[in-house]
mmCIF file of C-alpha atoms in Angstrom:
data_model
loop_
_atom_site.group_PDB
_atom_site.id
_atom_site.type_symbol
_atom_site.label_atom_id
_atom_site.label_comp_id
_atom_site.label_asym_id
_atom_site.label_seq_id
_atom_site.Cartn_x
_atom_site.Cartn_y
_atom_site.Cartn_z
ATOM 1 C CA UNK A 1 0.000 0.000 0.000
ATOM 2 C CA UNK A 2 1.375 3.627 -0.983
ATOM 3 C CA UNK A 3 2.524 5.679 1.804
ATOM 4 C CA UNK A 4 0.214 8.780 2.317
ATOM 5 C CA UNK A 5 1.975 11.983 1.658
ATOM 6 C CA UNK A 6 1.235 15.321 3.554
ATOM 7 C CA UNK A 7 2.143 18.552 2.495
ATOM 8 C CA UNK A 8 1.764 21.120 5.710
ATOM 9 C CA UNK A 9 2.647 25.490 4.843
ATOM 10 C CA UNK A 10 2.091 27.770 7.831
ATOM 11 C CA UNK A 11 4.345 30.551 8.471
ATOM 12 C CA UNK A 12 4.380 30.276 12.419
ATOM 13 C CA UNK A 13 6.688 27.711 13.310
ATOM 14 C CA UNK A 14 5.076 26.533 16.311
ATOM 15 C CA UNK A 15 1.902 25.967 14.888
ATOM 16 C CA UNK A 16 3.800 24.325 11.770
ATOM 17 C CA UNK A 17 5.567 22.151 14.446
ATOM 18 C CA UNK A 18 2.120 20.939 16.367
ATOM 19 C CA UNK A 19 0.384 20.406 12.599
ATOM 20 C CA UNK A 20 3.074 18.322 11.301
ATOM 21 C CA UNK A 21 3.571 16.545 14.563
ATOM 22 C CA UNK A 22 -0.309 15.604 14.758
ATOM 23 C CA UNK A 23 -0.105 14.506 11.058
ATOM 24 C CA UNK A 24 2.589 12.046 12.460
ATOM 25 C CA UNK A 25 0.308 11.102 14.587
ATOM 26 C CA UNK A 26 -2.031 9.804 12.522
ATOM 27 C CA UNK A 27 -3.135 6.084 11.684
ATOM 28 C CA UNK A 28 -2.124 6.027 7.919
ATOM 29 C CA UNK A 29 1.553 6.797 9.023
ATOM 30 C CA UNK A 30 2.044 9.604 6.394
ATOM 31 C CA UNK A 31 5.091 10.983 5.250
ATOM 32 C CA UNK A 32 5.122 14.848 6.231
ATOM 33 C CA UNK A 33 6.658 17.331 4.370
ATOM 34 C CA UNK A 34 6.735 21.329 6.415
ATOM 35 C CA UNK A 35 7.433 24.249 4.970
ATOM 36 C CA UNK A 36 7.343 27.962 6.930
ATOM 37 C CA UNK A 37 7.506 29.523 2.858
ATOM 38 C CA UNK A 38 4.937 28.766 0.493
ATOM 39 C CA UNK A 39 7.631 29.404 -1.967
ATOM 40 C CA UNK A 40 9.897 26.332 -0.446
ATOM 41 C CA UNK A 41 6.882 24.452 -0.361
ATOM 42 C CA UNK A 42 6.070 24.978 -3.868
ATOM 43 C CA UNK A 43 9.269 23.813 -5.136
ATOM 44 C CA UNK A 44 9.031 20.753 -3.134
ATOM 45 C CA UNK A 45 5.733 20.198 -4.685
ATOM 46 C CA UNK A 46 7.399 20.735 -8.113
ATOM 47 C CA UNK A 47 9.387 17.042 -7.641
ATOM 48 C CA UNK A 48 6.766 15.421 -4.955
ATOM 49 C CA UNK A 49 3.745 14.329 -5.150
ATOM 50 C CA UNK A 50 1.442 15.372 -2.207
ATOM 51 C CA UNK A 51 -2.058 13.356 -1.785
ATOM 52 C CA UNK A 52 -3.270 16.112 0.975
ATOM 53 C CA UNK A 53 -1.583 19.660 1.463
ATOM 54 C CA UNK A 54 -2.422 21.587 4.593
ATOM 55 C CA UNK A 55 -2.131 25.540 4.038
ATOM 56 C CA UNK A 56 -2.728 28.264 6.353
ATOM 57 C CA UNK A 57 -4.394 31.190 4.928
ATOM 58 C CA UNK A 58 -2.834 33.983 6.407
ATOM 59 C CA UNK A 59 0.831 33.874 4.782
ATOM 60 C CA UNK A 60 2.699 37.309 4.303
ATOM 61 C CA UNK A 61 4.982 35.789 1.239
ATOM 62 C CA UNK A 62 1.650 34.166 -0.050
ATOM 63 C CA UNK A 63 -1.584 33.675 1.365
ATOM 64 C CA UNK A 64 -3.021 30.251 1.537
ATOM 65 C CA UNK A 65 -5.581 31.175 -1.394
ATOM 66 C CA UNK A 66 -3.213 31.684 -4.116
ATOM 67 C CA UNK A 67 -1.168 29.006 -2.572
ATOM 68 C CA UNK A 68 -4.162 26.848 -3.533
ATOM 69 C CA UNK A 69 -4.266 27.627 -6.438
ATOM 70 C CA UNK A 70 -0.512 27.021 -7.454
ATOM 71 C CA UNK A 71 -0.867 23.171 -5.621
ATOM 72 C CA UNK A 72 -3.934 22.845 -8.097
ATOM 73 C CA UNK A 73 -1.955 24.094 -11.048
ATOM 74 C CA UNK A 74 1.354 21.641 -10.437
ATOM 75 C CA UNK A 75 -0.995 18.448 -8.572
ATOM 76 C CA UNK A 76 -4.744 18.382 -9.607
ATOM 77 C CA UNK A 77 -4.713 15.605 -7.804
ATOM 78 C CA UNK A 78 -4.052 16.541 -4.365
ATOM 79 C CA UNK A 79 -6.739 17.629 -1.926
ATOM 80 C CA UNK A 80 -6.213 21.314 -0.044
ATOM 81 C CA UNK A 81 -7.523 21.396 3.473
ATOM 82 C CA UNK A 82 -7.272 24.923 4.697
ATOM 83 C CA UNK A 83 -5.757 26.085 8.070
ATOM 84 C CA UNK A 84 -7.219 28.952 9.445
ATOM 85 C CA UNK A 85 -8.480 31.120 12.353
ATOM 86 C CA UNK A 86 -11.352 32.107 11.094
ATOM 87 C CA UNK A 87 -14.588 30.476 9.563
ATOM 88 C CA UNK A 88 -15.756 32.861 7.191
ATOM 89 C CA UNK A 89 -12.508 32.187 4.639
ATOM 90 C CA UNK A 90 -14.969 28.392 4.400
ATOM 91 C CA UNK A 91 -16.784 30.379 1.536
ATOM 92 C CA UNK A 92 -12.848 30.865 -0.394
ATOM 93 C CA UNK A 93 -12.466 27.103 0.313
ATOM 94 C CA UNK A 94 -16.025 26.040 -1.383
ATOM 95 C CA UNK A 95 -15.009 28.001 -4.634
ATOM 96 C CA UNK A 96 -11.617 26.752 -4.900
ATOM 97 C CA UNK A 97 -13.159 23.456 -4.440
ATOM 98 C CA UNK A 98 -11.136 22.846 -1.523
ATOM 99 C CA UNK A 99 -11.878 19.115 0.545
ATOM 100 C CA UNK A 100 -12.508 21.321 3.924
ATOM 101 C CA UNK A 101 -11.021 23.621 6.365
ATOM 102 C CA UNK A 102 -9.440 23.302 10.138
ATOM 103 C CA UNK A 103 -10.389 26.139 12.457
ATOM 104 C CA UNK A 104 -6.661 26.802 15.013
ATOM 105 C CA UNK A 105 -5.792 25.621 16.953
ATOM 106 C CA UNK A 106 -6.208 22.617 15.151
ATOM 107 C CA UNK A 107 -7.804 19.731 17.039
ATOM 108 C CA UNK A 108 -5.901 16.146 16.884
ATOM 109 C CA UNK A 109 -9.800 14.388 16.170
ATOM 110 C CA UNK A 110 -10.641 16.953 13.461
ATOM 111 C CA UNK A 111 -7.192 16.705 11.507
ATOM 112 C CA UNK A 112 -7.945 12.950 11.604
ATOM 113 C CA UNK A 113 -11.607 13.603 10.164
ATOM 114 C CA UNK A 114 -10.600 16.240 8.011
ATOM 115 C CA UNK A 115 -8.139 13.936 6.015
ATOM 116 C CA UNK A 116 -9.812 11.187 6.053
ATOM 117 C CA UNK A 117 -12.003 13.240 4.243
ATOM 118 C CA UNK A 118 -9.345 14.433 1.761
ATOM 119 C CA UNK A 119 -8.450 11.074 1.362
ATOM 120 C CA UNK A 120 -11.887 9.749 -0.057
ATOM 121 C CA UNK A 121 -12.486 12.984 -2.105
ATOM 122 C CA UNK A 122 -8.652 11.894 -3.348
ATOM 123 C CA UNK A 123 -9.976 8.304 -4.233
ATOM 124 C CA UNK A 124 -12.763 9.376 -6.210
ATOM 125 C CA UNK A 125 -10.661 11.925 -8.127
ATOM 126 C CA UNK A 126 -8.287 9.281 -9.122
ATOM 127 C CA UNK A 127 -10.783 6.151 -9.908
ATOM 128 C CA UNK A 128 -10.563 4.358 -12.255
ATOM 129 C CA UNK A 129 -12.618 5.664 -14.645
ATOM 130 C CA UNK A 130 -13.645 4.007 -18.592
ATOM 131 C CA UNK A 131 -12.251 7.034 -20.734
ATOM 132 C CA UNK A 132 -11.020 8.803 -18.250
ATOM 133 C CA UNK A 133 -14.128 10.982 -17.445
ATOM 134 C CA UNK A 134 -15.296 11.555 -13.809
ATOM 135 C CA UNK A 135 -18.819 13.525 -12.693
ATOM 136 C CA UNK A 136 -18.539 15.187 -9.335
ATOM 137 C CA UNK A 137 -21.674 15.475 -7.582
ATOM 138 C CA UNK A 138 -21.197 16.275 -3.825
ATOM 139 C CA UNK A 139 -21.521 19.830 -3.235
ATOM 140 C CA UNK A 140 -20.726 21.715 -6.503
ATOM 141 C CA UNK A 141 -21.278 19.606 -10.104
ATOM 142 C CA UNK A 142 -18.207 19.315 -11.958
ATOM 143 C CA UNK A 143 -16.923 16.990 -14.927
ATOM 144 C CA UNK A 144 -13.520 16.014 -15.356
ATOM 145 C CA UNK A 145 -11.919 14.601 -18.473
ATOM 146 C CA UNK A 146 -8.532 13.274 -17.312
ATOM 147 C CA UNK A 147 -8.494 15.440 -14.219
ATOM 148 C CA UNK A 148 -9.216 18.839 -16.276
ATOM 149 C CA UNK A 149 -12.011 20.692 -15.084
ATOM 150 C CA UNK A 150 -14.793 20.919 -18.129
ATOM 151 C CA UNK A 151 -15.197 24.312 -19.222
ATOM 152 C CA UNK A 152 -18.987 25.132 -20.279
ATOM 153 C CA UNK A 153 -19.818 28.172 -22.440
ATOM 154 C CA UNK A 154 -23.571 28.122 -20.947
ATOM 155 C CA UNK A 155 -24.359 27.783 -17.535
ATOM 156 C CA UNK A 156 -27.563 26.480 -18.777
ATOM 157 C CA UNK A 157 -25.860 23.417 -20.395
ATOM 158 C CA UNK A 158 -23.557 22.321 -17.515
ATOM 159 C CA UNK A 159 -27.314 22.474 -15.454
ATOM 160 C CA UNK A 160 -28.331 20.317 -18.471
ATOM 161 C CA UNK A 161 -25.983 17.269 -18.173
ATOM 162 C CA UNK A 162 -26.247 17.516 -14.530
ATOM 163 C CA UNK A 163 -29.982 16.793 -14.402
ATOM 164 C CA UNK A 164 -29.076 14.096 -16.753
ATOM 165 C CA UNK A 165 -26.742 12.741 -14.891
ATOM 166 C CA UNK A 166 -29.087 13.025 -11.956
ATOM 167 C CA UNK A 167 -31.601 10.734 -13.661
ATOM 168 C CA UNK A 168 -28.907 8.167 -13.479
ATOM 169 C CA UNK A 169 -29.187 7.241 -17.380
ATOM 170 C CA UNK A 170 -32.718 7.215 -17.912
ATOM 171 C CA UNK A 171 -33.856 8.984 -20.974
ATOM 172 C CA UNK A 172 -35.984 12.474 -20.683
ATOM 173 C CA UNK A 173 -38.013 14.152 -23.139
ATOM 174 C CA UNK A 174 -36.991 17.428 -24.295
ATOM 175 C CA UNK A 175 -40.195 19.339 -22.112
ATOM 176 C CA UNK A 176 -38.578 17.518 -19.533
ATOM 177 C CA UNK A 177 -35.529 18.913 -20.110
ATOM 178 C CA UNK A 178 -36.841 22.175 -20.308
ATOM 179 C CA UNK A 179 -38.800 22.042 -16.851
ATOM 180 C CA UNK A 180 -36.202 21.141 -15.172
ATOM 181 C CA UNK A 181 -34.093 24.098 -16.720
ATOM 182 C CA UNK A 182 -36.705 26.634 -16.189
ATOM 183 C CA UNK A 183 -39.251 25.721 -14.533
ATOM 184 C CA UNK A 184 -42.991 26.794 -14.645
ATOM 185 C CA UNK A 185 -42.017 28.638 -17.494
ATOM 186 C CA UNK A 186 -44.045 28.771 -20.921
ATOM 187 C CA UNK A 187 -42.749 26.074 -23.602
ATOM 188 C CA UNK A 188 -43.152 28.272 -26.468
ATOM 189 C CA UNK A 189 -41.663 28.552 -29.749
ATOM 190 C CA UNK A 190 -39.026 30.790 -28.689
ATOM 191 C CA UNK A 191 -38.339 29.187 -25.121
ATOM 192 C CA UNK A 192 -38.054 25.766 -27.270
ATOM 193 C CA UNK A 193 -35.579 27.554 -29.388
ATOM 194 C CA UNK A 194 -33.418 28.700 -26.235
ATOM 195 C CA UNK A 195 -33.280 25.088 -25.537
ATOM 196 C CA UNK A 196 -32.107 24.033 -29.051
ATOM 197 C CA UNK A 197 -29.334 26.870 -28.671
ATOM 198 C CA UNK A 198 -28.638 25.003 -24.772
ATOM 199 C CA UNK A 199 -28.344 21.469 -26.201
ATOM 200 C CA UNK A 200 -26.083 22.553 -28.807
ATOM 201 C CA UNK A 201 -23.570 24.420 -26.958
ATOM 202 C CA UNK A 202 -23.611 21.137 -24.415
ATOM 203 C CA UNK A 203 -22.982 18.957 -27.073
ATOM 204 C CA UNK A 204 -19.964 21.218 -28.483
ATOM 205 C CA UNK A 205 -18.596 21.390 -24.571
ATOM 206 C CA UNK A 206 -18.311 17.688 -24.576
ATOM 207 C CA UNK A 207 -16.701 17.303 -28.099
ATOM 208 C CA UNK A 208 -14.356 19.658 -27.369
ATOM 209 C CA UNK A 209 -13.545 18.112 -23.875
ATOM 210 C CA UNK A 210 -13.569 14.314 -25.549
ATOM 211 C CA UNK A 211 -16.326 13.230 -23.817
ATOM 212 C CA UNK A 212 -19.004 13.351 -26.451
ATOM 213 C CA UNK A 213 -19.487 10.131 -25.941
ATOM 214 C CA UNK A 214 -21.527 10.215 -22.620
ATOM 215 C CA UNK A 215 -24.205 11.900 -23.938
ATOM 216 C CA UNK A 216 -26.978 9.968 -26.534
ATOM 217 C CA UNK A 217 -29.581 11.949 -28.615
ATOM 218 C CA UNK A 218 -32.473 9.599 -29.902
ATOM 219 C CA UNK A 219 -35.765 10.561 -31.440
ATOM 220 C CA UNK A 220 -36.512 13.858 -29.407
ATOM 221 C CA UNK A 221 -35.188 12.398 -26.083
ATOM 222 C CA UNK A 222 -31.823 12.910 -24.094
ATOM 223 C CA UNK A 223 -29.919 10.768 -21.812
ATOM 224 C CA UNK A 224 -26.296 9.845 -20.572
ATOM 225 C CA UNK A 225 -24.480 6.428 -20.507
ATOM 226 C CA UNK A 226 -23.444 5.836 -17.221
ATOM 227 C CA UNK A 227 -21.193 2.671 -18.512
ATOM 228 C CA UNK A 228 -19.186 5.325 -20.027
ATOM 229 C CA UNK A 229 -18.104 7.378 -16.883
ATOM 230 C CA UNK A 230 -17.640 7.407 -13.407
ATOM 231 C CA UNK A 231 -19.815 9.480 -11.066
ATOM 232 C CA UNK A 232 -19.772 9.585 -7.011
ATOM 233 C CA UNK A 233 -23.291 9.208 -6.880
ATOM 234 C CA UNK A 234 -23.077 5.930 -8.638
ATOM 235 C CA UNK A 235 -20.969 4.878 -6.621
ATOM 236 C CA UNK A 236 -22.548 5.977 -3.253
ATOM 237 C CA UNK A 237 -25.705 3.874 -4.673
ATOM 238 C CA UNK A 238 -23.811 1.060 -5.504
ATOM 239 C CA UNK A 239 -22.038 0.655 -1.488
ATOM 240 C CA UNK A 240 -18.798 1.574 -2.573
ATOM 241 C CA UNK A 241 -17.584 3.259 0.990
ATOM 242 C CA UNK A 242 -15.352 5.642 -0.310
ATOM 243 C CA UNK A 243 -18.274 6.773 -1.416
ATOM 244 C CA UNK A 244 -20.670 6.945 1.261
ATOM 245 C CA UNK A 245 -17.485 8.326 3.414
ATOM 246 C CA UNK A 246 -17.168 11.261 1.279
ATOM 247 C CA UNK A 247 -20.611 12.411 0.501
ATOM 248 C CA UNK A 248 -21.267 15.144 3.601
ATOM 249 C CA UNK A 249 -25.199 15.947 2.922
ATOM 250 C CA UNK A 250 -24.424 18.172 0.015
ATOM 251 C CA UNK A 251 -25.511 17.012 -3.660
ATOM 252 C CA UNK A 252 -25.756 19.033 -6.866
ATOM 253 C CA UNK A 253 -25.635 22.157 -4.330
ATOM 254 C CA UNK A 254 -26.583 24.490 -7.257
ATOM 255 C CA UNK A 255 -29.937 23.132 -8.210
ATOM 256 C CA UNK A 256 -32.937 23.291 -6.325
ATOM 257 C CA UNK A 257 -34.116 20.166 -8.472
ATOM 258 C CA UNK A 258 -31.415 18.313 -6.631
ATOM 259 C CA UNK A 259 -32.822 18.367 -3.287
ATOM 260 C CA UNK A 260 -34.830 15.061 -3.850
ATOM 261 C CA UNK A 261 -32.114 13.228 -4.607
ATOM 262 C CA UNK A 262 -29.917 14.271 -1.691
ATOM 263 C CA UNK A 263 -33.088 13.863 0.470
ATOM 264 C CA UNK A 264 -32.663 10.047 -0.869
ATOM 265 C CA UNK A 265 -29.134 9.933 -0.059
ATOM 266 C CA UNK A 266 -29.485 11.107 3.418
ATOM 267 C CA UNK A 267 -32.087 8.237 4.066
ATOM 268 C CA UNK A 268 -29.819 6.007 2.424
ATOM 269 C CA UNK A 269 -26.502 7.119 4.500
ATOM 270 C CA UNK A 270 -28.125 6.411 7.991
ATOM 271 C CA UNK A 271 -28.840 3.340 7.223
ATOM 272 C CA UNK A 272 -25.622 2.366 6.163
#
């Protein structure tokens, strides 16, 4: 079994010194790797491979934000867990898709939760997956295609594939589609038009990603082949515990259509 690698930046040296000791602590027996300068710790990062890094926020060479974001660019794989004194800098950890936060002084039970954590979200990230595409469903919706974020052009369309992907393969008609995008609104001419235009630039977003594939038109309806990807949902249904560790009561946070779903999943988790 591969030895777990920890990456911990915080510019106080004593706190540095209890983090990385606690790490030590821990039951996977990780390799730790401190740095006081983000800058030191970047170049380690450069020639090491980190599976969790641990950055404090408040850095005066760098703050732990744009840190992130530099781990992100040189290991997509690795999962950021944020160090910080205060709660509110949660909301910069949700948008940089960060695996959590740990409020100082940092509590020995909570490190071990929070990486655990980090550690599942890590798993799923690096599944296998059958050409190398991966759906994200806990909190935020994301699509991968070989660990690169998906880029849509319409907000509307990456809403699109995620009800889709939601209905777990099953094939929906196109007034379906449309209710779910906007609701008790008129299907008219033109609103069917806006959905032509919404199909369309989903369709182009996946070609140009290479994963075109996952999605099947067929006689009016729209669905998406779940043997063609992997998804954390699909795996939380199916009892895979990496799964079911990771998901934290937050599915498809963006769409209020979701809320059934995670409702489902909730019921499902306590009985686990």
């Amino acid at each position: 079994m591969a030895t777990v690698k920890i990456l911990c930046v915080d510019d106080e040296s004593l706190v540095l010194e209890l983090v990385t000791s606690l790490c030590r602590e821990l039951p996977e027996k990780p390799e730790v790797a401190g740095f006081t300068s983000p800058v030191r710790a970047l170049e380690w990062l450069k020639a090491n491979a980190a599976d969790v890094a641990l950055l404090d926020i408040n850095m005066p060479e760098m703050d732990g934000i744009a840190l992130a974001v530099r781990c992100r660019e040189l290991r997509p794989e690795t999962s950021i867990v944020f160090l910080t004194g205060y709660s509110e800098y949660a909301v910069d950890a949700i948008q940089l898709r960060a695996s959590g936060y740990l409020l100082k002084p940092v509590n020995a039970e909570k490190l071990r939760e929070e990486i655990a954590y980090a550690m599942n979200i890590r798993k799923l990230r690096m599944a296998p997956q059958t050409a190398h595409i991966l759906a994200r469903t806990f909190g935020e919706f994301d699509l991968f295609v070989d660990g690169a974020v998906v880029s849509f052009s319409r907000a509307k369309a990456k809403e699109l594939l995620a009800f889709l992907i939601d209905r777990q393969g099953s094939s929906i008609t196109r007034k379906t589609a449309f209710a779910a995008l906007w609701g008790d609104a008129a299907y008219d001419r033109s609103m069917q038009k806006q959905l032509d235009v919404v199909i369309r630039s989903l369709r182009a977003s996946l070609e140009e990603a290479g994963a075109a594939q996952i999605l099947e038109m067929k006689r009016g309806s729209l669905r998406v082949v779940p043997e063609l990807f992997t998804c954390d949902m699909y795996l939380f249904f199916r009892g895979d515990m990496d799964a079911v560790n990771a998901y934290r009561g937050e599915y498809m946070s963006s769409y209020s259509w979701g809320s059934l779903t995670e409702a489902y999943m909730d019921h499902v988790r306590k009985g686990v």
